[in-house]
PDB file of C-alpha atoms in Angstrom:
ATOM      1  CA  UNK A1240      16.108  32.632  54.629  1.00 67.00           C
ATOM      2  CA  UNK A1241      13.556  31.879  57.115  1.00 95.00           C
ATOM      3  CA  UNK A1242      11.789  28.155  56.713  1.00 97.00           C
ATOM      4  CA  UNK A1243       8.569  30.276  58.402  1.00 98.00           C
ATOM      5  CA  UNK A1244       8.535  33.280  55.848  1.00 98.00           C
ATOM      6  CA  UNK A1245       6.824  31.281  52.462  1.00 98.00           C
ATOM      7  CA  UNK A1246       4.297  30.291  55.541  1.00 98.00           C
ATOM      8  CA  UNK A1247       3.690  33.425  56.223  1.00 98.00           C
ATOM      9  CA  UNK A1248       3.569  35.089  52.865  1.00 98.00           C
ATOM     10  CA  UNK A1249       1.105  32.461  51.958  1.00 98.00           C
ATOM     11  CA  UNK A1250      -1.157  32.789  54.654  1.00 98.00           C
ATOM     12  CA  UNK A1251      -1.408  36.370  54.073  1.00 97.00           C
ATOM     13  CA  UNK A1252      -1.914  35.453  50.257  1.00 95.00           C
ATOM     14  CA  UNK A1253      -5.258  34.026  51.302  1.00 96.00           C
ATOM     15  CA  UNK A1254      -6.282  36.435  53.966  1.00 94.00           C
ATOM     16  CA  UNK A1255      -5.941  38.875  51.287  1.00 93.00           C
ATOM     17  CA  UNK A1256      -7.639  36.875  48.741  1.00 90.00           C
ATOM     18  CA  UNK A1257     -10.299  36.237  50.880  1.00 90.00           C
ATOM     19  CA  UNK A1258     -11.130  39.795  51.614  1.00 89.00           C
ATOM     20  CA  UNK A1259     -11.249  40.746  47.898  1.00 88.00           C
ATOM     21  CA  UNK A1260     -15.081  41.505  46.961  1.00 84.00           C
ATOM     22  CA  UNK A1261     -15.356  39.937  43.946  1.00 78.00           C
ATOM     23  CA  UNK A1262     -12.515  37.025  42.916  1.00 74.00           C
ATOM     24  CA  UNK A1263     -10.497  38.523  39.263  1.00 73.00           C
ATOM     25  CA  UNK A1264     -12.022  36.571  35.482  1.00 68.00           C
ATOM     26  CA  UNK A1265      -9.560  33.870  35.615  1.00 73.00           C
ATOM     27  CA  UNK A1266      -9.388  32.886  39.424  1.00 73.00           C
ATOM     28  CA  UNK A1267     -13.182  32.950  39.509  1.00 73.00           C
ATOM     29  CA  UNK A1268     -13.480  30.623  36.562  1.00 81.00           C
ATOM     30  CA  UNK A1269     -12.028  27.630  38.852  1.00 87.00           C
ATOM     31  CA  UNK A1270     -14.276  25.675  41.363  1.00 89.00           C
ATOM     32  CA  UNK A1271     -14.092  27.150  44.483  1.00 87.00           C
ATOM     33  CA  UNK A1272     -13.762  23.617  46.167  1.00 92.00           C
ATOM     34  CA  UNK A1273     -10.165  23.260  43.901  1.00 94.00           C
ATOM     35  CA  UNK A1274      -8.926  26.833  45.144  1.00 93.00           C
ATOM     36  CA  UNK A1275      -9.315  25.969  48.767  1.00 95.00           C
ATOM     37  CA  UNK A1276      -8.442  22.172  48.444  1.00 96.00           C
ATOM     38  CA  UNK A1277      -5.372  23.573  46.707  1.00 97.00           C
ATOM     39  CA  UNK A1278      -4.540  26.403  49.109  1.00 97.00           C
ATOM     40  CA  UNK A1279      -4.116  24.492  52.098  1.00 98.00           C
ATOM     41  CA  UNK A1280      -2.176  21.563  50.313  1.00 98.00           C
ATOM     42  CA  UNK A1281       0.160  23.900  49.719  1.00 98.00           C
ATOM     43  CA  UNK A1282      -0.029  26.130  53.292  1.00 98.00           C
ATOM     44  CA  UNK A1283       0.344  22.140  55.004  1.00 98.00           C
ATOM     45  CA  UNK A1284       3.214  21.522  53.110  1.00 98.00           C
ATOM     46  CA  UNK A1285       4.982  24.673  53.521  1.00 98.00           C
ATOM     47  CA  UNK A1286       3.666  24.131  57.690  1.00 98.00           C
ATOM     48  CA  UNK A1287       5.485  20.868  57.762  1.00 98.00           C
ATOM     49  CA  UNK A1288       9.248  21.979  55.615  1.00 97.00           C
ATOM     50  CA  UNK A1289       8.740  24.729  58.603  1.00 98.00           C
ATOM     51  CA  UNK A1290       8.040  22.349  61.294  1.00 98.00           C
ATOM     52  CA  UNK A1291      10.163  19.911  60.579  1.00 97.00           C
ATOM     53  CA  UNK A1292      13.664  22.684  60.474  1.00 96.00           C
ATOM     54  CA  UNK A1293      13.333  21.185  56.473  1.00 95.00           C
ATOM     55  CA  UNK A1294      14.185  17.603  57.610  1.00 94.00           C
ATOM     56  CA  UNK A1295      12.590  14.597  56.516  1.00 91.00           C
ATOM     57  CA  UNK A1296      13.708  12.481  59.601  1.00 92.00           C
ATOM     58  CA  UNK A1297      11.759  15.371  61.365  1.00 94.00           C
ATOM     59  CA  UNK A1298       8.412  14.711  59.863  1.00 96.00           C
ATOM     60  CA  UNK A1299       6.271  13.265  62.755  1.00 97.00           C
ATOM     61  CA  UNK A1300       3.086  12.764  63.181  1.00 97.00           C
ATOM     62  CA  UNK A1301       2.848  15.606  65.707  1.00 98.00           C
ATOM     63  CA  UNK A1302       4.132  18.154  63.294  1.00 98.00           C
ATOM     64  CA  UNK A1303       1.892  16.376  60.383  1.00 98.00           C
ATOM     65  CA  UNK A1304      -1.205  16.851  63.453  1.00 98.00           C
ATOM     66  CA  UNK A1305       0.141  20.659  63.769  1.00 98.00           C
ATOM     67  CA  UNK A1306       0.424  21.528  60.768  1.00 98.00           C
ATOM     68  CA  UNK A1307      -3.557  20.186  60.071  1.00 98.00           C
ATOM     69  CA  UNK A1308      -4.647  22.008  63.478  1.00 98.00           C
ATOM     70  CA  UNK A1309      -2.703  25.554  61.710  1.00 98.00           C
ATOM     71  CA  UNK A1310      -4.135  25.227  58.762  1.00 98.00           C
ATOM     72  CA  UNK A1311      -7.418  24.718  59.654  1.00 98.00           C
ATOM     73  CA  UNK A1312      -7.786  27.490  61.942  1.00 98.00           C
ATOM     74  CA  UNK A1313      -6.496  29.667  59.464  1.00 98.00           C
ATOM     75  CA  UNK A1314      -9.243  28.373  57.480  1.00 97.00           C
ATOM     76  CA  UNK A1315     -11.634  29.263  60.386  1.00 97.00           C
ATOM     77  CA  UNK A1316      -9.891  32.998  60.541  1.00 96.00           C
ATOM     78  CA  UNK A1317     -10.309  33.701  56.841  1.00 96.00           C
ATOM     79  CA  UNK A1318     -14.113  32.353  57.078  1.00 95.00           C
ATOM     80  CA  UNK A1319     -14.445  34.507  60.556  1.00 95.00           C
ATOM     81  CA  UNK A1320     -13.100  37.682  58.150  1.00 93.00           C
ATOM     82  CA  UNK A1321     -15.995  37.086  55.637  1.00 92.00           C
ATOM     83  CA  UNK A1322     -19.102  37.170  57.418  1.00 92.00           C
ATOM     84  CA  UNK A1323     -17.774  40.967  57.606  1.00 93.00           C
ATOM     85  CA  UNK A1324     -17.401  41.338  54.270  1.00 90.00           C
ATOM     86  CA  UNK A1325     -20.173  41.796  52.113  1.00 87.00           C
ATOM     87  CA  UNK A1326     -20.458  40.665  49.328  1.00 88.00           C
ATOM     88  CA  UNK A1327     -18.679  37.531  50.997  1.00 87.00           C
ATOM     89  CA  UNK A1328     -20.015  34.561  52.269  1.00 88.00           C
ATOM     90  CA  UNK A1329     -18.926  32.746  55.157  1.00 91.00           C
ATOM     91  CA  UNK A1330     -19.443  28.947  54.509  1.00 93.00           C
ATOM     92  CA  UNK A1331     -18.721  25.423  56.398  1.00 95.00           C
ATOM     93  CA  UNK A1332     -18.187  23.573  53.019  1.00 96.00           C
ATOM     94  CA  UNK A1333     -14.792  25.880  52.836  1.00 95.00           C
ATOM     95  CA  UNK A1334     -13.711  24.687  55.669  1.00 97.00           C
ATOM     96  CA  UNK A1335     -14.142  21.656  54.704  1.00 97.00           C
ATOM     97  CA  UNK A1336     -12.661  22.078  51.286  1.00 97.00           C
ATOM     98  CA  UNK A1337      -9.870  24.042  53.545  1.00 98.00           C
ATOM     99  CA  UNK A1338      -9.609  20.524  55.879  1.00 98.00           C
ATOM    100  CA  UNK A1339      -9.113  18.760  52.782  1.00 98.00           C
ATOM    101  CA  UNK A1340      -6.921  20.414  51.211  1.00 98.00           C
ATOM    102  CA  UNK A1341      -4.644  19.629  54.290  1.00 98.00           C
ATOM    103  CA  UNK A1342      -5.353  16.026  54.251  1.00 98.00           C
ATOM    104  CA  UNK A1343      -3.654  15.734  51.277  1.00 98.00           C
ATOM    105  CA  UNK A1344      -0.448  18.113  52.171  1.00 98.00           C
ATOM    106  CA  UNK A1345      -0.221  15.776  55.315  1.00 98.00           C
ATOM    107  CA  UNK A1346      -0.227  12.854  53.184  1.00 98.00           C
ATOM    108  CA  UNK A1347       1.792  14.083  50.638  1.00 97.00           C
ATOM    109  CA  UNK A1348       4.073  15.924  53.301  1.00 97.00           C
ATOM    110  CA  UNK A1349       4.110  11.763  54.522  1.00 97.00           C
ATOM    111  CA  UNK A1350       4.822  10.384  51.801  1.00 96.00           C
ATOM    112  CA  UNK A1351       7.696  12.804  50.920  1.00 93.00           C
ATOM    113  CA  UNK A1352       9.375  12.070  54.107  1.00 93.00           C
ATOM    114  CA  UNK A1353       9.260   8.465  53.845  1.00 91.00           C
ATOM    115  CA  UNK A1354      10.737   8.451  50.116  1.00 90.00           C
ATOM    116  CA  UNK A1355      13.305  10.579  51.066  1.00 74.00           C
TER     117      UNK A1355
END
């Protein structure tokens, strides 16, 4: 199996997240600040097991850097896709939340590689 396809399958979780109108009951009960922070933890960590060919030896700060500079324009995209979709919002503070989020996959993607 691919190391790129849980990348991909997640990215295209959010795109499609994004571009539903109105979020389902339970998903709309969270903060929207934990759903992004939480999304791109997870899409950073996935970037770096797919960077890094799965090796912790291979987890540098370039592919920690890459991983942050993926995410986040990802993040950009899926903001990009809402100001098209009404009733959607486009909004800095995601991206932020979205920037976040991958702070803490690189530091946990770090961290990981150093304990292993």
């Amino acid at each position: 199996m691919s190391l790129w396809l849980p990348v991909a399958a997640w990215m295209a979780a959010i795109w499609y997240g994004a571009g539903i109108p109105q979020m389902p009951g339970p998903v709309a009960s969270i903060s929207d600040t934990i759903l992004h922070g939480g999304a791109y933890t997870g899409m950073v960590i996935l970037l770096v097991r797919a960077l890094s060919g799965a090796q912790s030896r291979a987890v540098t700060t370039r592919v920690l850097v890459l991983a942050l500079a993926i995410s986040t324009l990802h993040g950009l995209s899926v903001e990009f896709e809402q100001m098209f979709l009404p009733p959607r919002v486009a909004e800095w503070r995601d991206v932020g939340n979205d920037v976040a989020g991958g702070l803490i996959g690189v530091a946990l993607a770090w961290a990981w590689s150093k304990i292993k």
